[in-house]
PDB file of C-alpha atoms in Angstrom:
ATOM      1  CA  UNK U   1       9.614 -10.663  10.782  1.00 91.00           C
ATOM      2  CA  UNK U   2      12.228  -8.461   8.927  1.00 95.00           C
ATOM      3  CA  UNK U   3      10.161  -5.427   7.211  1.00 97.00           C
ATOM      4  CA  UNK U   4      11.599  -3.242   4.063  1.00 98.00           C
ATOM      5  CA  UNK U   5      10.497  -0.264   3.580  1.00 98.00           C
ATOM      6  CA  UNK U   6      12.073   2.305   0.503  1.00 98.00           C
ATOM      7  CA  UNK U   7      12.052   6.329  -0.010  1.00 98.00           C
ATOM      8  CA  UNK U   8      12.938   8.605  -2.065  1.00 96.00           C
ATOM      9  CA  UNK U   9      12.078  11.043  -4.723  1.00 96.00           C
ATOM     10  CA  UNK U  10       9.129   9.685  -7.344  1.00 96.00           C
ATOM     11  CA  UNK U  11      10.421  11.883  -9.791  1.00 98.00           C
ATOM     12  CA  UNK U  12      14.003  12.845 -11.027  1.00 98.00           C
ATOM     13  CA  UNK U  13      14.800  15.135 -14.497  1.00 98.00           C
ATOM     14  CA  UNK U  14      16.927  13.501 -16.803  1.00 97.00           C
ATOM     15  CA  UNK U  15      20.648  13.176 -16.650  1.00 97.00           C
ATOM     16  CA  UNK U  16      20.369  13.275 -12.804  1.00 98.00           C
ATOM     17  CA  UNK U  17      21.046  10.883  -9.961  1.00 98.00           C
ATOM     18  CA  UNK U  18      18.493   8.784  -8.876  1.00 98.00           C
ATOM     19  CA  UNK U  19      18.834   7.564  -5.045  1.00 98.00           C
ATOM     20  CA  UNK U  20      16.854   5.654  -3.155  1.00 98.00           C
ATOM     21  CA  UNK U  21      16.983   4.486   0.763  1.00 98.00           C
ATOM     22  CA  UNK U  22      15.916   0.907   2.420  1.00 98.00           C
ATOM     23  CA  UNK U  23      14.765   1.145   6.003  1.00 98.00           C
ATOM     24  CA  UNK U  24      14.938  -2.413   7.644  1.00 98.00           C
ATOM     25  CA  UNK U  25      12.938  -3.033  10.449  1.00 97.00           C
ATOM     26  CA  UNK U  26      12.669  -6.762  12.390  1.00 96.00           C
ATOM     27  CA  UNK U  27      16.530  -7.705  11.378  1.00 96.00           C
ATOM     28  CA  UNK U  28      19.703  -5.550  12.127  1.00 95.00           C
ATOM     29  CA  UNK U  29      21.316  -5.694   8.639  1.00 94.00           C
ATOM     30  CA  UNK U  30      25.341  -5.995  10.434  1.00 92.00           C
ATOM     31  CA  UNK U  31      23.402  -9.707  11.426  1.00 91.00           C
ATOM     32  CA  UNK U  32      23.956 -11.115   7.832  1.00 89.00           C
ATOM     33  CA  UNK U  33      22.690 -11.770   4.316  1.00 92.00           C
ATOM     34  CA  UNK U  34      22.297 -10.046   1.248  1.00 94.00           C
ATOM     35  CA  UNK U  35      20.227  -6.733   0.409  1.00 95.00           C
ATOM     36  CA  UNK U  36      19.738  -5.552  -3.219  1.00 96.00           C
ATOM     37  CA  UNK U  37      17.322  -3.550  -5.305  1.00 98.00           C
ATOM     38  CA  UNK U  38      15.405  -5.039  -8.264  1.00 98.00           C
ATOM     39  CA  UNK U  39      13.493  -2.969 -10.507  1.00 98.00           C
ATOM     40  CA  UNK U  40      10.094  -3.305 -12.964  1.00 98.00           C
ATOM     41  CA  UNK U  41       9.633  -0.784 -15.663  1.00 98.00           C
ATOM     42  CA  UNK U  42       5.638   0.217 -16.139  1.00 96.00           C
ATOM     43  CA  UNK U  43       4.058  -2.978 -17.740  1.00 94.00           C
ATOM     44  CA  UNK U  44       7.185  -5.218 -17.379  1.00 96.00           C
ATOM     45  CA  UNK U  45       9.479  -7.689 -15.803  1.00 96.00           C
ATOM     46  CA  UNK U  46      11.953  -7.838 -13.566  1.00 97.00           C
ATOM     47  CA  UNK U  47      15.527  -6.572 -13.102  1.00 97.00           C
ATOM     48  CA  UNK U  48      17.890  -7.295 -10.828  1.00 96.00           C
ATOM     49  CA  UNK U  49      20.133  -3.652 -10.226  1.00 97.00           C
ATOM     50  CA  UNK U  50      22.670  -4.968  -7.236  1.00 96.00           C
ATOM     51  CA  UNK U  51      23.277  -6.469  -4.353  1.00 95.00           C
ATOM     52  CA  UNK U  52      25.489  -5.900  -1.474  1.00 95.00           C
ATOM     53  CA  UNK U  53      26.644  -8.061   1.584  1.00 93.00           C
ATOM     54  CA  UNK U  54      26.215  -7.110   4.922  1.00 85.00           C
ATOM     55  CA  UNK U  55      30.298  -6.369   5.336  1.00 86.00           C
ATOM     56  CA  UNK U  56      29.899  -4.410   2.472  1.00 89.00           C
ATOM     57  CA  UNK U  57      30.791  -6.305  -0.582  1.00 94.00           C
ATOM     58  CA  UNK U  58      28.869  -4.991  -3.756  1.00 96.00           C
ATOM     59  CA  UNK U  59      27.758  -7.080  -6.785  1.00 95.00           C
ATOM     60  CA  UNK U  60      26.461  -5.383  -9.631  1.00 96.00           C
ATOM     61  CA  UNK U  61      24.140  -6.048 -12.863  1.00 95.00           C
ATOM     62  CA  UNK U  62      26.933  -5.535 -15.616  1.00 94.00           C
ATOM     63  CA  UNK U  63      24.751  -4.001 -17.929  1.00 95.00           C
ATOM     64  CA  UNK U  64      24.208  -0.986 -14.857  1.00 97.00           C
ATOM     65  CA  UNK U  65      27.294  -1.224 -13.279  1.00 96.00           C
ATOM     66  CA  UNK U  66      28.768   1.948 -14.614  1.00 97.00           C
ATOM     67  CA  UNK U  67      25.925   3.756 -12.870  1.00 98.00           C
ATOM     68  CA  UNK U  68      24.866   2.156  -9.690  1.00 98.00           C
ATOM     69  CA  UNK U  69      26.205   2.417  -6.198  1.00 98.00           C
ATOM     70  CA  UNK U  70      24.699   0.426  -3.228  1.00 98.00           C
ATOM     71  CA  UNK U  71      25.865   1.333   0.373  1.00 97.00           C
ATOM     72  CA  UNK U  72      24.734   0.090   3.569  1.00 95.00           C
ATOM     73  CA  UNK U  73      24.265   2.301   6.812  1.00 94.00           C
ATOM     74  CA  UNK U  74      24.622  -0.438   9.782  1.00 92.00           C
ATOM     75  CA  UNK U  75      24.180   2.414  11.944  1.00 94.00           C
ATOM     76  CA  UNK U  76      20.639   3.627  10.841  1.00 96.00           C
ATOM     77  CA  UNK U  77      20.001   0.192   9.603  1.00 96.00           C
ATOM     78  CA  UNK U  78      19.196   1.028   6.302  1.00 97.00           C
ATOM     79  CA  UNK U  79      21.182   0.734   2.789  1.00 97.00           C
ATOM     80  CA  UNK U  80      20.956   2.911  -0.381  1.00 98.00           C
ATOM     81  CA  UNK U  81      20.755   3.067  -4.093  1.00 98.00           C
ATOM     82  CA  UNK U  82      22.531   5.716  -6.359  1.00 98.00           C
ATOM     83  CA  UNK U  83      21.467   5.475 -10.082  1.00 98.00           C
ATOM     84  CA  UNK U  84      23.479   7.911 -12.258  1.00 98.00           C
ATOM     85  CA  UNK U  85      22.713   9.816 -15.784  1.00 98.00           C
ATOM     86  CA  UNK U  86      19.572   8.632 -15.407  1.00 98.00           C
ATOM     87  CA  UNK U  87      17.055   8.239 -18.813  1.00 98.00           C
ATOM     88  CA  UNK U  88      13.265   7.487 -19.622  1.00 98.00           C
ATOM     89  CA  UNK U  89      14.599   4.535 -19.704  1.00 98.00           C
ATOM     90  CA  UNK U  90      14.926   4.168 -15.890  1.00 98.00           C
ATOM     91  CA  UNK U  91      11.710   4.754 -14.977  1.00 98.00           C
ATOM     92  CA  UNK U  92      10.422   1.848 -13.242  1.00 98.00           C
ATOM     93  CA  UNK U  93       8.868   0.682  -9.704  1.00 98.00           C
ATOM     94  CA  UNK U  94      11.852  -0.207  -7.501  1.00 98.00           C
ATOM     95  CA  UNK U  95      11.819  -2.949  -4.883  1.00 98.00           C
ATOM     96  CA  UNK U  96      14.628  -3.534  -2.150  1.00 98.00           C
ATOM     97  CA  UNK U  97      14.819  -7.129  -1.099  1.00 97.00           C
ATOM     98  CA  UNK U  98      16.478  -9.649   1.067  1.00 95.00           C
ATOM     99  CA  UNK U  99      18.277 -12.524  -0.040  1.00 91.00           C
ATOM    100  CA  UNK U 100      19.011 -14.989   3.097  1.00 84.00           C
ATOM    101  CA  UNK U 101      22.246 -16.186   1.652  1.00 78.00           C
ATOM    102  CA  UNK U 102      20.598 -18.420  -0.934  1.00 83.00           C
ATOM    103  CA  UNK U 103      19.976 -16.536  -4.420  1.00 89.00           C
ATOM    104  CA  UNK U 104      16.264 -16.658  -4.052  1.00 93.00           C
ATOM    105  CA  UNK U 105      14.339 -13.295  -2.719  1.00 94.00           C
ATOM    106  CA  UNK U 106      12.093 -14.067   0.104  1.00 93.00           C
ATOM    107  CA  UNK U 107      12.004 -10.755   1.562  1.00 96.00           C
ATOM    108  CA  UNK U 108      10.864  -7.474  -0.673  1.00 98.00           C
ATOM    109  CA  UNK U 109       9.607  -3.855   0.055  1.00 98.00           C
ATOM    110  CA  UNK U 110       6.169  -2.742  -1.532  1.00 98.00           C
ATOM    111  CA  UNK U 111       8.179  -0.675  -3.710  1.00 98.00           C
ATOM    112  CA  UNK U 112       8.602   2.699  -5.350  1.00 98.00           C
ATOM    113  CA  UNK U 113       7.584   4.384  -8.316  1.00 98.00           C
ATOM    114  CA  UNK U 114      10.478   6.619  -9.638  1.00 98.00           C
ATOM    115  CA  UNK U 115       9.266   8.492 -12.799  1.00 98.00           C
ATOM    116  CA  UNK U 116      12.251   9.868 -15.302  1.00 98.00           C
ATOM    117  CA  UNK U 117      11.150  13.049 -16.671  1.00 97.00           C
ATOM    118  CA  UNK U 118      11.951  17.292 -17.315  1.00 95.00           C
TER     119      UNK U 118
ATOM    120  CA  UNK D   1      24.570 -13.883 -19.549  1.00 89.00           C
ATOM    121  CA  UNK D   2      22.069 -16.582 -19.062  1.00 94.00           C
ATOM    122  CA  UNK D   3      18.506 -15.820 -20.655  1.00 97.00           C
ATOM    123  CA  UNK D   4      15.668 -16.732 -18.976  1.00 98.00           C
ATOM    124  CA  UNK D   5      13.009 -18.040 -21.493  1.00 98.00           C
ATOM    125  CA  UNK D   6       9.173 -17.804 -19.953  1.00 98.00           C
ATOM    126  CA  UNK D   7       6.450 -19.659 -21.808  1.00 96.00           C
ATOM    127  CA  UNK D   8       3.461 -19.564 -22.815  1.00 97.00           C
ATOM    128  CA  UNK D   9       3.568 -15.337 -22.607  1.00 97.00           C
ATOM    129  CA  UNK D  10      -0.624 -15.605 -21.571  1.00 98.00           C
ATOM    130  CA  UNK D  11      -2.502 -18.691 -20.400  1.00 97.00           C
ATOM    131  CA  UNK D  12      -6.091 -19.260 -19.809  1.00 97.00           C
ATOM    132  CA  UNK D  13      -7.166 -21.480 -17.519  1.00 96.00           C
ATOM    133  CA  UNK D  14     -10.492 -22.150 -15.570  1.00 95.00           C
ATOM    134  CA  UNK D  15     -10.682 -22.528 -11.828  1.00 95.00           C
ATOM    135  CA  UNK D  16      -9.875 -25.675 -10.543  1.00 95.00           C
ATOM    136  CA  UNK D  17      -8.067 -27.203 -12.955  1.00 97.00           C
ATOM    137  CA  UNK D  18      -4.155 -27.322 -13.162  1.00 97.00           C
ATOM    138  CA  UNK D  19      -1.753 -25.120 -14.759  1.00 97.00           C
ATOM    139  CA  UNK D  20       1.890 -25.558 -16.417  1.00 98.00           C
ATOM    140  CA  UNK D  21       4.120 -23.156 -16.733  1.00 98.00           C
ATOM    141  CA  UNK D  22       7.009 -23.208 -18.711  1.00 98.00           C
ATOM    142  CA  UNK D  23      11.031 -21.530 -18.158  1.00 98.00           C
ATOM    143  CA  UNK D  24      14.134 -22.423 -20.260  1.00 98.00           C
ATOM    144  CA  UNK D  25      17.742 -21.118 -19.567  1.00 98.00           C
ATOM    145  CA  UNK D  26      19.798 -20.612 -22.105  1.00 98.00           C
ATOM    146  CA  UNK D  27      22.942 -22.578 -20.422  1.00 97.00           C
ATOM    147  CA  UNK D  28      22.635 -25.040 -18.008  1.00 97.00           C
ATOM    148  CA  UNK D  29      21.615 -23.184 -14.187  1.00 97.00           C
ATOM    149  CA  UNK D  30      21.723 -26.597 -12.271  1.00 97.00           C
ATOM    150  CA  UNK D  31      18.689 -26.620  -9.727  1.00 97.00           C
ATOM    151  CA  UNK D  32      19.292 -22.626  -9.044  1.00 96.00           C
ATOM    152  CA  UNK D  33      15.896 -21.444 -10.104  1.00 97.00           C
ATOM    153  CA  UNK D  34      13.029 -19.471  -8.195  1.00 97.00           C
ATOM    154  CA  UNK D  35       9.636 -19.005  -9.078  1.00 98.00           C
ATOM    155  CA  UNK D  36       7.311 -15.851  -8.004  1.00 98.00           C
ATOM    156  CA  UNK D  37       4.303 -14.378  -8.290  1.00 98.00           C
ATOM    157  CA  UNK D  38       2.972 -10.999  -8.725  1.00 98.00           C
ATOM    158  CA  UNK D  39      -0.476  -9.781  -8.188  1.00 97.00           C
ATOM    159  CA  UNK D  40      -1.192  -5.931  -9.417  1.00 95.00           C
ATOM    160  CA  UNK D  41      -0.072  -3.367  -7.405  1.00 95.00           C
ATOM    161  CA  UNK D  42       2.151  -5.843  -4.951  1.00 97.00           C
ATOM    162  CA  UNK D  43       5.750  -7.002  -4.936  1.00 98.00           C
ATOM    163  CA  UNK D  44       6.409 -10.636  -6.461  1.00 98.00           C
ATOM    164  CA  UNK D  45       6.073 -13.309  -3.378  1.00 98.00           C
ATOM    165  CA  UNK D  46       8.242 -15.854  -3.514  1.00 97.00           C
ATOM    166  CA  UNK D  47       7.230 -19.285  -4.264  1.00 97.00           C
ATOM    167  CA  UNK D  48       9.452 -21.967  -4.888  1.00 97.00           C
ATOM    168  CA  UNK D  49      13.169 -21.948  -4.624  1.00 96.00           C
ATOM    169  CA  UNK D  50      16.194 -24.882  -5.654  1.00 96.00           C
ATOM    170  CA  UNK D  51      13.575 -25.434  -8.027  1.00 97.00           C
ATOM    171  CA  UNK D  52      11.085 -27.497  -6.626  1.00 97.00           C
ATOM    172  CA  UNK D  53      11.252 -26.749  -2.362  1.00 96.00           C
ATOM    173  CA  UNK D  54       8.146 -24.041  -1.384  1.00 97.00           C
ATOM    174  CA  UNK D  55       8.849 -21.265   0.654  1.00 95.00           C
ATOM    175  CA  UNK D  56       7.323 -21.057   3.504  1.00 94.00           C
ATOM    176  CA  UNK D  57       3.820 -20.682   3.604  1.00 95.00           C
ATOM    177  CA  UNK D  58       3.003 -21.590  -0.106  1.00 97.00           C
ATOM    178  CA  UNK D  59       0.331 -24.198  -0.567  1.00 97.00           C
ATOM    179  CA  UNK D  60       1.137 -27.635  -1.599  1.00 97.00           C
ATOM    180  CA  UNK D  61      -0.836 -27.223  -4.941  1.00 97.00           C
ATOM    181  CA  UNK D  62       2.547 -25.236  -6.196  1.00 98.00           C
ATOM    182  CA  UNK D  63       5.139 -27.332  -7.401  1.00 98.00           C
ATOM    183  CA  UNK D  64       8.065 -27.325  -8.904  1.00 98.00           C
ATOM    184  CA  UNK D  65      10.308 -29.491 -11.056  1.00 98.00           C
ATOM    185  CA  UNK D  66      13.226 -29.251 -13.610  1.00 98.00           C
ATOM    186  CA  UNK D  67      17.097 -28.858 -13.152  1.00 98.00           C
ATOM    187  CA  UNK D  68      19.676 -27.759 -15.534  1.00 98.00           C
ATOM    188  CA  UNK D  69      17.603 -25.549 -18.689  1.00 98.00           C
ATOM    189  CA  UNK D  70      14.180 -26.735 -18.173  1.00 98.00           C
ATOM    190  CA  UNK D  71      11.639 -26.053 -15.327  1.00 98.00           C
ATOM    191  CA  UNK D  72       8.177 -26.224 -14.642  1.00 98.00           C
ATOM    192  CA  UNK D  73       5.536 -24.635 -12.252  1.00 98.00           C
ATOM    193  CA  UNK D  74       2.560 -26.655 -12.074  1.00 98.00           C
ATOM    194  CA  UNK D  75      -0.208 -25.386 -10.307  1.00 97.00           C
ATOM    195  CA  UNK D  76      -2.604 -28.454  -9.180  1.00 94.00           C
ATOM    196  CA  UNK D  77      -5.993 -27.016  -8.540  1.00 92.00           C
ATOM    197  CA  UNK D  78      -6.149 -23.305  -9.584  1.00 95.00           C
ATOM    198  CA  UNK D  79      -7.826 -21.241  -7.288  1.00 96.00           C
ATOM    199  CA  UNK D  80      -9.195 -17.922  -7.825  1.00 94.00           C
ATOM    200  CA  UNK D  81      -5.929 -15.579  -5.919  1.00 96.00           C
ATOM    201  CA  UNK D  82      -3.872 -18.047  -8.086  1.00 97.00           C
ATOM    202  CA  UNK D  83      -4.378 -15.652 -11.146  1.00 94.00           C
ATOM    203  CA  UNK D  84      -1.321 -13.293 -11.662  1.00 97.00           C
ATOM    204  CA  UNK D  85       1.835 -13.236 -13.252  1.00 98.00           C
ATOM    205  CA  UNK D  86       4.737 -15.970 -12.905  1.00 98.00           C
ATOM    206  CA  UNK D  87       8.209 -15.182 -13.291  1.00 98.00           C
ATOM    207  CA  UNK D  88      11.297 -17.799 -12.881  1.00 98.00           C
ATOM    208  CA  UNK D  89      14.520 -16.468 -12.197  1.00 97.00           C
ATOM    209  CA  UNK D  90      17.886 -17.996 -11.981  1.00 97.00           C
ATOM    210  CA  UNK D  91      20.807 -17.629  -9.204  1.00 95.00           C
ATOM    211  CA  UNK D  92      23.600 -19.734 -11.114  1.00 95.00           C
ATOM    212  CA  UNK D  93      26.051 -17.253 -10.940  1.00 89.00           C
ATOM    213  CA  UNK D  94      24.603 -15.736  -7.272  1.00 86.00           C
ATOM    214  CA  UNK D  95      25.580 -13.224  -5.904  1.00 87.00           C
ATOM    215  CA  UNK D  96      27.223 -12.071  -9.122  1.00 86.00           C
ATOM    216  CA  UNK D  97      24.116 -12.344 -10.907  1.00 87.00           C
ATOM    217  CA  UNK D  98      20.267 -12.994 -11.232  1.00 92.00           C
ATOM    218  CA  UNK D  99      18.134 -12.588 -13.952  1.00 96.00           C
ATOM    219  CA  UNK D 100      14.333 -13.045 -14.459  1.00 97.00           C
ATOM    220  CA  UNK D 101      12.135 -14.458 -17.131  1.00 98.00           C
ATOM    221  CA  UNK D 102      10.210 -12.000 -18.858  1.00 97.00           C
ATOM    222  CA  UNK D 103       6.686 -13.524 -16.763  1.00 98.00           C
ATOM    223  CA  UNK D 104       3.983 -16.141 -17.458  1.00 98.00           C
ATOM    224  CA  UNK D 105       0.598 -13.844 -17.369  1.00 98.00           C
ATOM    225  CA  UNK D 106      -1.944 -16.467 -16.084  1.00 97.00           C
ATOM    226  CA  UNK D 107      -5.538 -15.555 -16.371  1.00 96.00           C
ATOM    227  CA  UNK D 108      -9.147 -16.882 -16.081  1.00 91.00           C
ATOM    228  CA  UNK D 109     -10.670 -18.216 -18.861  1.00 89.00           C
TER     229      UNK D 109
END
């Protein structure tokens, strides 16, 4: 049973770059499917942020693409967010997530608060 | 971009009896459409996916229905962990893009 598990800092000053890292346990991510990061502001829904394949193909929400790079590490089995100029505004609980080729996320971390602030 | 349209926002039901929830796209997304749910504190858990197949493990008293812009989540016999929030997303345009409803908060009355 694949496991996600994400780190990173909870709290990053304004302007800054926000990353994040996705340790997969159960599955070797070079094996297949999609892994992406979805995030949930304080009190709100859902956003999808990216997605990237397991060769390394990257799809990206539009309306973030001019900040956001995924990467994945097939070596440490793990893949990575970068969020960039971050605002208040991208404060939020952030999930990673497994998508077995199908569009519909069976597989998520527990998540992580990241808090926006000086 | 296709907008996912959740409704009612809030809806009070008792125990045992069934619930309908409602999501509209905005264009047509086929039978491309998820449902979750999300209890406090925990990541969503999928539910159904191609619009009316369970994942694994969910209990028969969630189904699905709908294809193209309209789609419903009926829940049969509400049970007491059945109260959270309900969010349908659609995967028309996968992997270039998903988007999420903005949640069906489903509470005891």
């Amino acid at each position: 049973q694949v496991q996600l598990q994400e780190s990173g800092p909870g709290l990053v000053k304004p302007s800054e770059t926000l990353s994040l890292t996705c340790a997969v346990s159960g599955y070797s991510i070079s094996s297949g499917y999609y892994w992406g990061w979805i995030r949930q502001p304080p009190g709100k829904g859902l956003e999808w942020i990216g997605s990237i394949y397991h060769s390394g193909s990257t799809y990206y929400n539009p309306s973030l693409k001019s900040r956001v790079t995924i990467s994945v590490d097939t070596s440490k089995n793990q893949f990575s967010l970068k969020l960039s100029s971050v605002t208040a505004a991208d404060t939020a609980v952030y999930y990673c997530a497994r998508d077995k080729s199908s569009g519909a996320v069976a597989d998520w971390g527990q998540g992580t608060l990241v808090t926006v602030s000086s | 971009e296709i907008v996912m349209t959740q409704s009612p926002a809030t809806l009070s039901v008792s125990p045992g009896e069934r619930a309908t929830l409602s999501c509209r796209a905005s264009q047509s997304v086929s039978s491309n459409l998820a449902w979750y749910q999300q209890k406090p504190g925990q990541a969503p858990r999928l539910l159904i996916y191609g619009a009316s197949t369970r994942a694994t493990g969910i209990p028969a008293r969630f189904s699905g229905s709908g294809s193209g812009t309209e789609f419903t989540l009926t829940i049969s016999s509400l049970q007491s962990e059945d109260f959270a929030v309900y969010y349908c997303q659609q995967y028309n345009n996968w992997p270039f893009m998903y988007t999420f409803g903005q949640g069906t908060k489903l509470e005891i009355k």
